[in-house]
JSON list of C-alpha atoms in Angstrom, two decimals:
[
{"chain": "A", "resi": 4, "resn": "UNK", "atom": "CA", "xyz": [38.78, 104.19, 230.92]},
{"chain": "A", "resi": 5, "resn": "UNK", "atom": "CA", "xyz": [35.39, 102.19, 230.94]},
{"chain": "A", "resi": 6, "resn": "UNK", "atom": "CA", "xyz": [31.95, 103.44, 231.52]},
{"chain": "A", "resi": 7, "resn": "UNK", "atom": "CA", "xyz": [30.00, 100.54, 232.32]},
{"chain": "A", "resi": 8, "resn": "UNK", "atom": "CA", "xyz": [26.13, 101.46, 232.56]},
{"chain": "A", "resi": 9, "resn": "UNK", "atom": "CA", "xyz": [23.89, 100.31, 235.43]},
{"chain": "A", "resi": 10, "resn": "UNK", "atom": "CA", "xyz": [22.01, 97.87, 233.31]},
{"chain": "A", "resi": 11, "resn": "UNK", "atom": "CA", "xyz": [24.98, 95.93, 232.22]},
{"chain": "A", "resi": 12, "resn": "UNK", "atom": "CA", "xyz": [26.43, 95.52, 235.97]},
{"chain": "A", "resi": 13, "resn": "UNK", "atom": "CA", "xyz": [22.88, 94.13, 237.07]},
{"chain": "A", "resi": 14, "resn": "UNK", "atom": "CA", "xyz": [22.61, 92.00, 234.00]},
{"chain": "A", "resi": 15, "resn": "UNK", "atom": "CA", "xyz": [25.95, 90.42, 234.98]},
{"chain": "A", "resi": 16, "resn": "UNK", "atom": "CA", "xyz": [24.76, 90.17, 238.20]},
{"chain": "A", "resi": 17, "resn": "UNK", "atom": "CA", "xyz": [21.49, 88.48, 237.58]},
{"chain": "A", "resi": 18, "resn": "UNK", "atom": "CA", "xyz": [23.41, 86.19, 235.67]},
{"chain": "A", "resi": 19, "resn": "UNK", "atom": "CA", "xyz": [25.53, 85.13, 238.27]},
{"chain": "A", "resi": 20, "resn": "UNK", "atom": "CA", "xyz": [22.65, 84.86, 240.72]},
{"chain": "A", "resi": 21, "resn": "UNK", "atom": "CA", "xyz": [20.84, 82.56, 238.15]},
{"chain": "A", "resi": 22, "resn": "UNK", "atom": "CA", "xyz": [23.87, 80.23, 237.76]},
{"chain": "A", "resi": 23, "resn": "UNK", "atom": "CA", "xyz": [24.03, 79.82, 241.57]},
{"chain": "A", "resi": 24, "resn": "UNK", "atom": "CA", "xyz": [27.89, 81.62, 241.33]},
{"chain": "A", "resi": 25, "resn": "UNK", "atom": "CA", "xyz": [29.26, 84.57, 243.73]},
{"chain": "A", "resi": 26, "resn": "UNK", "atom": "CA", "xyz": [30.43, 87.29, 241.81]},
{"chain": "A", "resi": 27, "resn": "UNK", "atom": "CA", "xyz": [34.25, 86.71, 242.17]},
{"chain": "A", "resi": 28, "resn": "UNK", "atom": "CA", "xyz": [33.28, 83.40, 240.06]},
{"chain": "A", "resi": 29, "resn": "UNK", "atom": "CA", "xyz": [32.97, 85.57, 237.19]},
{"chain": "A", "resi": 30, "resn": "UNK", "atom": "CA", "xyz": [36.44, 85.04, 235.42]},
{"chain": "A", "resi": 31, "resn": "UNK", "atom": "CA", "xyz": [37.39, 81.78, 237.73]},
{"chain": "A", "resi": 32, "resn": "UNK", "atom": "CA", "xyz": [38.08, 81.56, 241.15]},
{"chain": "A", "resi": 33, "resn": "UNK", "atom": "CA", "xyz": [38.07, 84.16, 243.52]},
{"chain": "A", "resi": 34, "resn": "UNK", "atom": "CA", "xyz": [41.52, 86.18, 244.09]},
{"chain": "A", "resi": 35, "resn": "UNK", "atom": "CA", "xyz": [43.01, 86.16, 247.12]},
{"chain": "A", "resi": 36, "resn": "UNK", "atom": "CA", "xyz": [43.22, 88.94, 249.36]},
{"chain": "A", "resi": 37, "resn": "UNK", "atom": "CA", "xyz": [46.75, 91.06, 249.26]},
{"chain": "A", "resi": 38, "resn": "UNK", "atom": "CA", "xyz": [48.96, 91.30, 252.78]},
{"chain": "A", "resi": 39, "resn": "UNK", "atom": "CA", "xyz": [48.90, 94.75, 254.12]},
{"chain": "A", "resi": 40, "resn": "UNK", "atom": "CA", "xyz": [51.29, 97.06, 252.27]},
{"chain": "A", "resi": 41, "resn": "UNK", "atom": "CA", "xyz": [53.01, 99.80, 254.35]},
{"chain": "A", "resi": 42, "resn": "UNK", "atom": "CA", "xyz": [52.84, 100.20, 258.33]},
{"chain": "A", "resi": 43, "resn": "UNK", "atom": "CA", "xyz": [49.12, 102.14, 258.37]},
{"chain": "A", "resi": 44, "resn": "UNK", "atom": "CA", "xyz": [46.61, 100.23, 259.04]},
{"chain": "A", "resi": 45, "resn": "UNK", "atom": "CA", "xyz": [43.03, 100.32, 257.09]},
{"chain": "A", "resi": 46, "resn": "UNK", "atom": "CA", "xyz": [41.41, 101.16, 260.10]},
{"chain": "A", "resi": 47, "resn": "UNK", "atom": "CA", "xyz": [43.70, 103.80, 260.99]},
{"chain": "A", "resi": 48, "resn": "UNK", "atom": "CA", "xyz": [43.17, 105.72, 257.48]},
{"chain": "A", "resi": 49, "resn": "UNK", "atom": "CA", "xyz": [39.34, 105.35, 257.40]},
{"chain": "A", "resi": 50, "resn": "UNK", "atom": "CA", "xyz": [39.24, 106.67, 260.56]},
{"chain": "A", "resi": 51, "resn": "UNK", "atom": "CA", "xyz": [40.94, 110.07, 259.44]},
{"chain": "A", "resi": 52, "resn": "UNK", "atom": "CA", "xyz": [38.15, 110.11, 256.13]},
{"chain": "A", "resi": 53, "resn": "UNK", "atom": "CA", "xyz": [34.92, 109.69, 258.44]},
{"chain": "A", "resi": 54, "resn": "UNK", "atom": "CA", "xyz": [33.45, 112.92, 257.66]},
{"chain": "A", "resi": 55, "resn": "UNK", "atom": "CA", "xyz": [33.50, 114.94, 254.36]},
{"chain": "A", "resi": 56, "resn": "UNK", "atom": "CA", "xyz": [34.71, 118.68, 253.65]},
{"chain": "A", "resi": 57, "resn": "UNK", "atom": "CA", "xyz": [33.54, 118.50, 250.12]},
{"chain": "A", "resi": 58, "resn": "UNK", "atom": "CA", "xyz": [36.04, 120.56, 247.75]},
{"chain": "A", "resi": 59, "resn": "UNK", "atom": "CA", "xyz": [34.11, 119.41, 244.37]},
{"chain": "A", "resi": 60, "resn": "UNK", "atom": "CA", "xyz": [31.57, 121.89, 242.64]},
{"chain": "A", "resi": 61, "resn": "UNK", "atom": "CA", "xyz": [29.42, 119.04, 242.25]},
{"chain": "A", "resi": 62, "resn": "UNK", "atom": "CA", "xyz": [29.11, 115.07, 242.83]},
{"chain": "A", "resi": 63, "resn": "UNK", "atom": "CA", "xyz": [29.68, 112.31, 240.47]},
{"chain": "A", "resi": 64, "resn": "UNK", "atom": "CA", "xyz": [28.01, 109.29, 239.39]},
{"chain": "A", "resi": 65, "resn": "UNK", "atom": "CA", "xyz": [29.47, 105.75, 239.90]},
{"chain": "A", "resi": 66, "resn": "UNK", "atom": "CA", "xyz": [28.30, 104.80, 236.52]},
{"chain": "A", "resi": 67, "resn": "UNK", "atom": "CA", "xyz": [26.69, 106.28, 233.40]},
{"chain": "A", "resi": 68, "resn": "UNK", "atom": "CA", "xyz": [23.14, 106.09, 234.60]},
{"chain": "A", "resi": 69, "resn": "UNK", "atom": "CA", "xyz": [23.76, 106.25, 238.36]},
{"chain": "A", "resi": 70, "resn": "UNK", "atom": "CA", "xyz": [22.72, 109.16, 240.76]},
{"chain": "A", "resi": 71, "resn": "UNK", "atom": "CA", "xyz": [25.30, 111.66, 240.79]},
{"chain": "A", "resi": 72, "resn": "UNK", "atom": "CA", "xyz": [25.96, 111.26, 244.99]},
{"chain": "A", "resi": 73, "resn": "UNK", "atom": "CA", "xyz": [30.04, 110.99, 245.14]},
{"chain": "A", "resi": 74, "resn": "UNK", "atom": "CA", "xyz": [31.75, 114.51, 246.58]},
{"chain": "A", "resi": 75, "resn": "UNK", "atom": "CA", "xyz": [35.47, 114.70, 246.41]},
{"chain": "A", "resi": 76, "resn": "UNK", "atom": "CA", "xyz": [36.72, 115.75, 249.89]},
{"chain": "A", "resi": 77, "resn": "UNK", "atom": "CA", "xyz": [39.54, 117.58, 250.94]},
{"chain": "A", "resi": 78, "resn": "UNK", "atom": "CA", "xyz": [41.59, 117.10, 254.30]},
{"chain": "A", "resi": 79, "resn": "UNK", "atom": "CA", "xyz": [45.08, 118.25, 255.38]},
{"chain": "A", "resi": 80, "resn": "UNK", "atom": "CA", "xyz": [47.58, 116.38, 252.82]},
{"chain": "A", "resi": 81, "resn": "UNK", "atom": "CA", "xyz": [45.15, 114.61, 250.35]},
{"chain": "A", "resi": 82, "resn": "UNK", "atom": "CA", "xyz": [41.94, 114.42, 248.65]},
{"chain": "A", "resi": 83, "resn": "UNK", "atom": "CA", "xyz": [39.58, 111.69, 248.90]},
{"chain": "A", "resi": 84, "resn": "UNK", "atom": "CA", "xyz": [36.17, 109.95, 248.07]},
{"chain": "A", "resi": 85, "resn": "UNK", "atom": "CA", "xyz": [34.21, 106.68, 248.52]},
{"chain": "A", "resi": 86, "resn": "UNK", "atom": "CA", "xyz": [33.10, 105.01, 245.52]},
{"chain": "A", "resi": 87, "resn": "UNK", "atom": "CA", "xyz": [32.64, 101.84, 243.74]},
{"chain": "A", "resi": 88, "resn": "UNK", "atom": "CA", "xyz": [35.84, 100.29, 241.48]},
{"chain": "A", "resi": 89, "resn": "UNK", "atom": "CA", "xyz": [35.61, 99.97, 238.05]},
{"chain": "A", "resi": 90, "resn": "UNK", "atom": "CA", "xyz": [38.26, 97.99, 235.89]},
{"chain": "A", "resi": 91, "resn": "UNK", "atom": "CA", "xyz": [40.65, 100.13, 233.92]},
{"chain": "A", "resi": 92, "resn": "UNK", "atom": "CA", "xyz": [42.42, 97.72, 231.20]},
{"chain": "A", "resi": 93, "resn": "UNK", "atom": "CA", "xyz": [43.72, 100.48, 229.50]},
{"chain": "A", "resi": 94, "resn": "UNK", "atom": "CA", "xyz": [47.17, 100.61, 228.18]},
{"chain": "A", "resi": 95, "resn": "UNK", "atom": "CA", "xyz": [49.81, 98.23, 227.30]},
{"chain": "A", "resi": 96, "resn": "UNK", "atom": "CA", "xyz": [48.10, 95.35, 225.42]},
{"chain": "A", "resi": 97, "resn": "UNK", "atom": "CA", "xyz": [48.57, 91.98, 227.09]},
{"chain": "A", "resi": 98, "resn": "UNK", "atom": "CA", "xyz": [46.78, 89.04, 227.17]},
{"chain": "A", "resi": 99, "resn": "UNK", "atom": "CA", "xyz": [44.74, 90.03, 229.98]},
{"chain": "A", "resi": 100, "resn": "UNK", "atom": "CA", "xyz": [44.14, 93.42, 228.63]},
{"chain": "A", "resi": 101, "resn": "UNK", "atom": "CA", "xyz": [43.17, 94.06, 224.67]},
{"chain": "A", "resi": 102, "resn": "UNK", "atom": "CA", "xyz": [40.22, 94.24, 222.77]},
{"chain": "A", "resi": 103, "resn": "UNK", "atom": "CA", "xyz": [38.87, 90.63, 223.41]},
{"chain": "A", "resi": 104, "resn": "UNK", "atom": "CA", "xyz": [38.79, 90.93, 227.51]},
{"chain": "A", "resi": 105, "resn": "UNK", "atom": "CA", "xyz": [37.77, 94.49, 227.77]},
{"chain": "A", "resi": 106, "resn": "UNK", "atom": "CA", "xyz": [34.94, 95.93, 225.59]},
{"chain": "A", "resi": 107, "resn": "UNK", "atom": "CA", "xyz": [36.04, 99.26, 226.33]},
{"chain": "A", "resi": 108, "resn": "UNK", "atom": "CA", "xyz": [39.83, 98.81, 226.03]},
{"chain": "A", "resi": 109, "resn": "UNK", "atom": "CA", "xyz": [41.84, 101.58, 224.62]},
{"chain": "A", "resi": 110, "resn": "UNK", "atom": "CA", "xyz": [45.48, 101.29, 223.99]},
{"chain": "A", "resi": 111, "resn": "UNK", "atom": "CA", "xyz": [46.59, 104.34, 225.93]},
{"chain": "A", "resi": 112, "resn": "UNK", "atom": "CA", "xyz": [46.67, 105.77, 229.13]},
{"chain": "A", "resi": 113, "resn": "UNK", "atom": "CA", "xyz": [46.66, 109.62, 230.34]},
{"chain": "A", "resi": 114, "resn": "UNK", "atom": "CA", "xyz": [50.04, 109.07, 231.91]},
{"chain": "A", "resi": 115, "resn": "UNK", "atom": "CA", "xyz": [53.18, 107.29, 230.86]},
{"chain": "A", "resi": 116, "resn": "UNK", "atom": "CA", "xyz": [56.13, 105.34, 231.58]},
{"chain": "A", "resi": 117, "resn": "UNK", "atom": "CA", "xyz": [59.47, 106.75, 231.89]},
{"chain": "A", "resi": 118, "resn": "UNK", "atom": "CA", "xyz": [60.05, 105.40, 228.54]},
{"chain": "A", "resi": 119, "resn": "UNK", "atom": "CA", "xyz": [57.18, 106.85, 227.04]},
{"chain": "A", "resi": 120, "resn": "UNK", "atom": "CA", "xyz": [54.99, 103.76, 226.71]},
{"chain": "A", "resi": 121, "resn": "UNK", "atom": "CA", "xyz": [51.51, 103.63, 228.26]},
{"chain": "A", "resi": 122, "resn": "UNK", "atom": "CA", "xyz": [51.21, 102.20, 231.53]},
{"chain": "A", "resi": 123, "resn": "UNK", "atom": "CA", "xyz": [50.56, 98.40, 231.96]},
{"chain": "A", "resi": 124, "resn": "UNK", "atom": "CA", "xyz": [47.46, 97.95, 233.53]},
{"chain": "A", "resi": 125, "resn": "UNK", "atom": "CA", "xyz": [47.68, 94.06, 234.69]},
{"chain": "A", "resi": 126, "resn": "UNK", "atom": "CA", "xyz": [51.13, 94.78, 236.54]},
{"chain": "A", "resi": 127, "resn": "UNK", "atom": "CA", "xyz": [50.74, 98.57, 237.67]},
{"chain": "A", "resi": 128, "resn": "UNK", "atom": "CA", "xyz": [48.40, 99.41, 240.52]},
{"chain": "A", "resi": 129, "resn": "UNK", "atom": "CA", "xyz": [46.62, 102.54, 239.52]},
{"chain": "A", "resi": 130, "resn": "UNK", "atom": "CA", "xyz": [43.83, 104.75, 239.99]},
{"chain": "A", "resi": 131, "resn": "UNK", "atom": "CA", "xyz": [41.84, 106.48, 237.38]},
{"chain": "A", "resi": 132, "resn": "UNK", "atom": "CA", "xyz": [40.49, 110.33, 238.43]},
{"chain": "A", "resi": 133, "resn": "UNK", "atom": "CA", "xyz": [38.01, 112.44, 236.58]},
{"chain": "A", "resi": 134, "resn": "UNK", "atom": "CA", "xyz": [38.54, 114.60, 233.51]},
{"chain": "A", "resi": 135, "resn": "UNK", "atom": "CA", "xyz": [38.87, 118.19, 234.46]},
{"chain": "A", "resi": 136, "resn": "UNK", "atom": "CA", "xyz": [35.77, 119.73, 234.35]},
{"chain": "A", "resi": 137, "resn": "UNK", "atom": "CA", "xyz": [33.45, 122.54, 236.33]},
{"chain": "A", "resi": 138, "resn": "UNK", "atom": "CA", "xyz": [32.72, 119.84, 238.85]},
{"chain": "A", "resi": 139, "resn": "UNK", "atom": "CA", "xyz": [36.40, 119.27, 239.73]},
{"chain": "A", "resi": 140, "resn": "UNK", "atom": "CA", "xyz": [39.63, 120.40, 238.22]},
{"chain": "A", "resi": 141, "resn": "UNK", "atom": "CA", "xyz": [42.04, 117.36, 240.12]},
{"chain": "A", "resi": 142, "resn": "UNK", "atom": "CA", "xyz": [45.25, 119.76, 239.14]},
{"chain": "A", "resi": 143, "resn": "UNK", "atom": "CA", "xyz": [44.39, 122.78, 240.95]},
{"chain": "A", "resi": 144, "resn": "UNK", "atom": "CA", "xyz": [43.84, 119.88, 244.27]},
{"chain": "A", "resi": 145, "resn": "UNK", "atom": "CA", "xyz": [47.94, 119.31, 243.93]},
{"chain": "A", "resi": 146, "resn": "UNK", "atom": "CA", "xyz": [46.95, 115.95, 242.11]},
{"chain": "A", "resi": 147, "resn": "UNK", "atom": "CA", "xyz": [49.00, 114.82, 238.87]},
{"chain": "A", "resi": 148, "resn": "UNK", "atom": "CA", "xyz": [49.84, 111.85, 237.14]},
{"chain": "A", "resi": 149, "resn": "UNK", "atom": "CA", "xyz": [52.25, 109.36, 239.24]},
{"chain": "A", "resi": 150, "resn": "UNK", "atom": "CA", "xyz": [50.41, 111.06, 242.48]},
{"chain": "A", "resi": 151, "resn": "UNK", "atom": "CA", "xyz": [50.23, 108.21, 245.13]},
{"chain": "A", "resi": 152, "resn": "UNK", "atom": "CA", "xyz": [47.19, 106.92, 246.40]},
{"chain": "A", "resi": 153, "resn": "UNK", "atom": "CA", "xyz": [45.84, 104.84, 249.07]},
{"chain": "A", "resi": 154, "resn": "UNK", "atom": "CA", "xyz": [43.33, 102.60, 248.00]},
{"chain": "A", "resi": 155, "resn": "UNK", "atom": "CA", "xyz": [41.23, 100.81, 250.87]},
{"chain": "A", "resi": 156, "resn": "UNK", "atom": "CA", "xyz": [38.73, 97.94, 250.96]},
{"chain": "A", "resi": 157, "resn": "UNK", "atom": "CA", "xyz": [37.80, 95.14, 252.75]},
{"chain": "A", "resi": 158, "resn": "UNK", "atom": "CA", "xyz": [40.44, 96.03, 255.88]},
{"chain": "A", "resi": 159, "resn": "UNK", "atom": "CA", "xyz": [43.25, 95.90, 253.18]},
{"chain": "A", "resi": 160, "resn": "UNK", "atom": "CA", "xyz": [45.33, 98.99, 251.80]},
{"chain": "A", "resi": 161, "resn": "UNK", "atom": "CA", "xyz": [46.80, 99.14, 248.09]},
{"chain": "A", "resi": 162, "resn": "UNK", "atom": "CA", "xyz": [49.09, 101.86, 247.22]},
{"chain": "A", "resi": 163, "resn": "UNK", "atom": "CA", "xyz": [48.74, 103.11, 243.65]},
{"chain": "A", "resi": 164, "resn": "UNK", "atom": "CA", "xyz": [49.49, 105.75, 241.52]},
{"chain": "A", "resi": 165, "resn": "UNK", "atom": "CA", "xyz": [47.37, 108.24, 239.47]},
{"chain": "A", "resi": 166, "resn": "UNK", "atom": "CA", "xyz": [47.75, 106.50, 236.29]},
{"chain": "A", "resi": 167, "resn": "UNK", "atom": "CA", "xyz": [44.68, 107.57, 233.87]},
{"chain": "A", "resi": 168, "resn": "UNK", "atom": "CA", "xyz": [41.91, 110.09, 233.42]},
{"chain": "A", "resi": 169, "resn": "UNK", "atom": "CA", "xyz": [38.33, 109.21, 232.78]},
{"chain": "A", "resi": 170, "resn": "UNK", "atom": "CA", "xyz": [34.57, 110.99, 231.98]},
{"chain": "A", "resi": 171, "resn": "UNK", "atom": "CA", "xyz": [34.51, 114.20, 233.27]},
{"chain": "A", "resi": 172, "resn": "UNK", "atom": "CA", "xyz": [31.30, 112.87, 235.35]},
{"chain": "A", "resi": 173, "resn": "UNK", "atom": "CA", "xyz": [32.15, 109.45, 236.50]},
{"chain": "A", "resi": 174, "resn": "UNK", "atom": "CA", "xyz": [34.59, 108.79, 239.72]},
{"chain": "A", "resi": 175, "resn": "UNK", "atom": "CA", "xyz": [35.23, 105.02, 240.91]},
{"chain": "A", "resi": 176, "resn": "UNK", "atom": "CA", "xyz": [38.25, 103.20, 238.57]},
{"chain": "A", "resi": 177, "resn": "UNK", "atom": "CA", "xyz": [41.18, 101.37, 239.00]},
{"chain": "A", "resi": 178, "resn": "UNK", "atom": "CA", "xyz": [43.46, 99.24, 237.05]},
{"chain": "A", "resi": 179, "resn": "UNK", "atom": "CA", "xyz": [43.57, 95.33, 236.81]},
{"chain": "A", "resi": 180, "resn": "UNK", "atom": "CA", "xyz": [46.23, 95.01, 238.97]},
{"chain": "A", "resi": 181, "resn": "UNK", "atom": "CA", "xyz": [44.76, 97.38, 241.71]},
{"chain": "A", "resi": 182, "resn": "UNK", "atom": "CA", "xyz": [41.61, 95.34, 242.06]},
{"chain": "A", "resi": 183, "resn": "UNK", "atom": "CA", "xyz": [43.39, 91.92, 241.65]},
{"chain": "A", "resi": 184, "resn": "UNK", "atom": "CA", "xyz": [46.07, 92.95, 245.07]},
{"chain": "A", "resi": 185, "resn": "UNK", "atom": "CA", "xyz": [42.76, 93.76, 246.99]},
{"chain": "A", "resi": 186, "resn": "UNK", "atom": "CA", "xyz": [40.80, 90.60, 246.36]},
{"chain": "A", "resi": 187, "resn": "UNK", "atom": "CA", "xyz": [38.46, 92.23, 244.21]},
{"chain": "A", "resi": 188, "resn": "UNK", "atom": "CA", "xyz": [37.25, 90.58, 240.53]},
{"chain": "A", "resi": 189, "resn": "UNK", "atom": "CA", "xyz": [39.90, 92.46, 237.98]},
{"chain": "A", "resi": 190, "resn": "UNK", "atom": "CA", "xyz": [37.64, 91.47, 235.18]},
{"chain": "A", "resi": 191, "resn": "UNK", "atom": "CA", "xyz": [37.17, 94.48, 233.10]},
{"chain": "A", "resi": 192, "resn": "UNK", "atom": "CA", "xyz": [33.98, 93.49, 231.53]},
{"chain": "A", "resi": 193, "resn": "UNK", "atom": "CA", "xyz": [32.21, 91.85, 234.40]},
{"chain": "A", "resi": 194, "resn": "UNK", "atom": "CA", "xyz": [34.36, 92.29, 237.42]},
{"chain": "A", "resi": 195, "resn": "UNK", "atom": "CA", "xyz": [34.85, 95.16, 240.08]},
{"chain": "A", "resi": 196, "resn": "UNK", "atom": "CA", "xyz": [33.55, 96.24, 243.30]},
{"chain": "A", "resi": 197, "resn": "UNK", "atom": "CA", "xyz": [29.83, 98.07, 243.53]},
{"chain": "A", "resi": 198, "resn": "UNK", "atom": "CA", "xyz": [30.84, 99.69, 246.91]},
{"chain": "A", "resi": 199, "resn": "UNK", "atom": "CA", "xyz": [33.09, 100.04, 249.84]},
{"chain": "A", "resi": 200, "resn": "UNK", "atom": "CA", "xyz": [36.41, 101.48, 248.22]},
{"chain": "A", "resi": 201, "resn": "UNK", "atom": "CA", "xyz": [38.39, 104.55, 249.72]},
{"chain": "A", "resi": 202, "resn": "UNK", "atom": "CA", "xyz": [40.61, 106.47, 247.57]},
{"chain": "A", "resi": 203, "resn": "UNK", "atom": "CA", "xyz": [43.09, 109.08, 249.54]},
{"chain": "A", "resi": 204, "resn": "UNK", "atom": "CA", "xyz": [45.15, 110.77, 247.00]},
{"chain": "A", "resi": 205, "resn": "UNK", "atom": "CA", "xyz": [48.06, 112.55, 248.48]},
{"chain": "A", "resi": 206, "resn": "UNK", "atom": "CA", "xyz": [48.68, 116.11, 247.12]},
{"chain": "A", "resi": 207, "resn": "UNK", "atom": "CA", "xyz": [51.65, 116.90, 245.49]},
{"chain": "A", "resi": 208, "resn": "UNK", "atom": "CA", "xyz": [53.10, 113.83, 245.30]},
{"chain": "A", "resi": 209, "resn": "UNK", "atom": "CA", "xyz": [54.91, 111.62, 242.89]},
{"chain": "A", "resi": 210, "resn": "UNK", "atom": "CA", "xyz": [56.30, 108.08, 242.60]},
{"chain": "A", "resi": 211, "resn": "UNK", "atom": "CA", "xyz": [59.61, 108.04, 240.42]},
{"chain": "A", "resi": 212, "resn": "UNK", "atom": "CA", "xyz": [59.64, 106.37, 238.00]},
{"chain": "A", "resi": 213, "resn": "UNK", "atom": "CA", "xyz": [55.76, 106.20, 237.62]},
{"chain": "A", "resi": 214, "resn": "UNK", "atom": "CA", "xyz": [56.09, 102.79, 236.76]},
{"chain": "A", "resi": 215, "resn": "UNK", "atom": "CA", "xyz": [57.78, 101.57, 239.96]},
{"chain": "A", "resi": 216, "resn": "UNK", "atom": "CA", "xyz": [55.45, 99.93, 242.53]},
{"chain": "A", "resi": 217, "resn": "UNK", "atom": "CA", "xyz": [57.96, 99.99, 244.86]},
{"chain": "A", "resi": 218, "resn": "UNK", "atom": "CA", "xyz": [58.25, 103.63, 244.88]},
{"chain": "A", "resi": 219, "resn": "UNK", "atom": "CA", "xyz": [54.83, 103.85, 245.20]},
{"chain": "A", "resi": 220, "resn": "UNK", "atom": "CA", "xyz": [54.52, 102.01, 248.46]},
{"chain": "A", "resi": 221, "resn": "UNK", "atom": "CA", "xyz": [57.67, 103.35, 250.11]},
{"chain": "A", "resi": 222, "resn": "UNK", "atom": "CA", "xyz": [56.43, 107.09, 249.46]},
{"chain": "A", "resi": 223, "resn": "UNK", "atom": "CA", "xyz": [52.70, 106.19, 250.24]},
{"chain": "A", "resi": 224, "resn": "UNK", "atom": "CA", "xyz": [53.59, 104.79, 253.24]},
{"chain": "A", "resi": 225, "resn": "UNK", "atom": "CA", "xyz": [55.58, 107.84, 254.50]},
{"chain": "A", "resi": 226, "resn": "UNK", "atom": "CA", "xyz": [52.67, 110.06, 253.23]},
{"chain": "A", "resi": 227, "resn": "UNK", "atom": "CA", "xyz": [50.36, 107.84, 255.17]},
{"chain": "A", "resi": 228, "resn": "UNK", "atom": "CA", "xyz": [51.83, 108.17, 258.25]},
{"chain": "A", "resi": 229, "resn": "UNK", "atom": "CA", "xyz": [51.90, 112.00, 257.91]},
{"chain": "A", "resi": 230, "resn": "UNK", "atom": "CA", "xyz": [48.32, 112.11, 256.93]},
{"chain": "A", "resi": 231, "resn": "UNK", "atom": "CA", "xyz": [47.45, 110.30, 260.08]},
{"chain": "A", "resi": 232, "resn": "UNK", "atom": "CA", "xyz": [49.94, 112.79, 262.51]},
{"chain": "A", "resi": 233, "resn": "UNK", "atom": "CA", "xyz": [48.63, 115.99, 260.81]},
{"chain": "A", "resi": 234, "resn": "UNK", "atom": "CA", "xyz": [44.51, 115.75, 260.63]}
]
């Protein structure tokens, strides 16, 4: 789980502007936006999360020195939040995710594959939830490791699983693979999205095995249709 200071984010952005480069050029050419996953559109999902019934006891920061303004909201069958996306490159060590590519790299994830190994950030779309605290206990809301998440950004829907936990006061983070599939720069040091990402976590769900993205998409599409129907 990375904790990116706001000052570092601003500095990276300033450097890119000075060089005359768009933010997506930080790690090379921009990543293409993925095709729509499943049968439920981004617009239909977003229409169900326009208002927030706050279920968290407080609000979260998106970065270490940003204000705490992000609530966790409750709906029938799901919880959601709207935040940024920092890049989690933790888990199995790969050419894309390691100590050299990620200043915050850790070689483990809170939840593991069916074979006991940590998750692989650069191939498995997953989302990070804040560690249990007085602000919010994700387990009490029916959220668990392997739970299915619809991540919505730029009119695209990407299904993911709950794969890691992070700082108790920060929210808005997903794996390298999640960002890449949504056309967000996945560079763990300089990438991510500053805003515009909606995370919809389906209560009491679990993709099995956790490392199967196909399982997450199949279950997520069904749960998304139920979410639309029941709200």
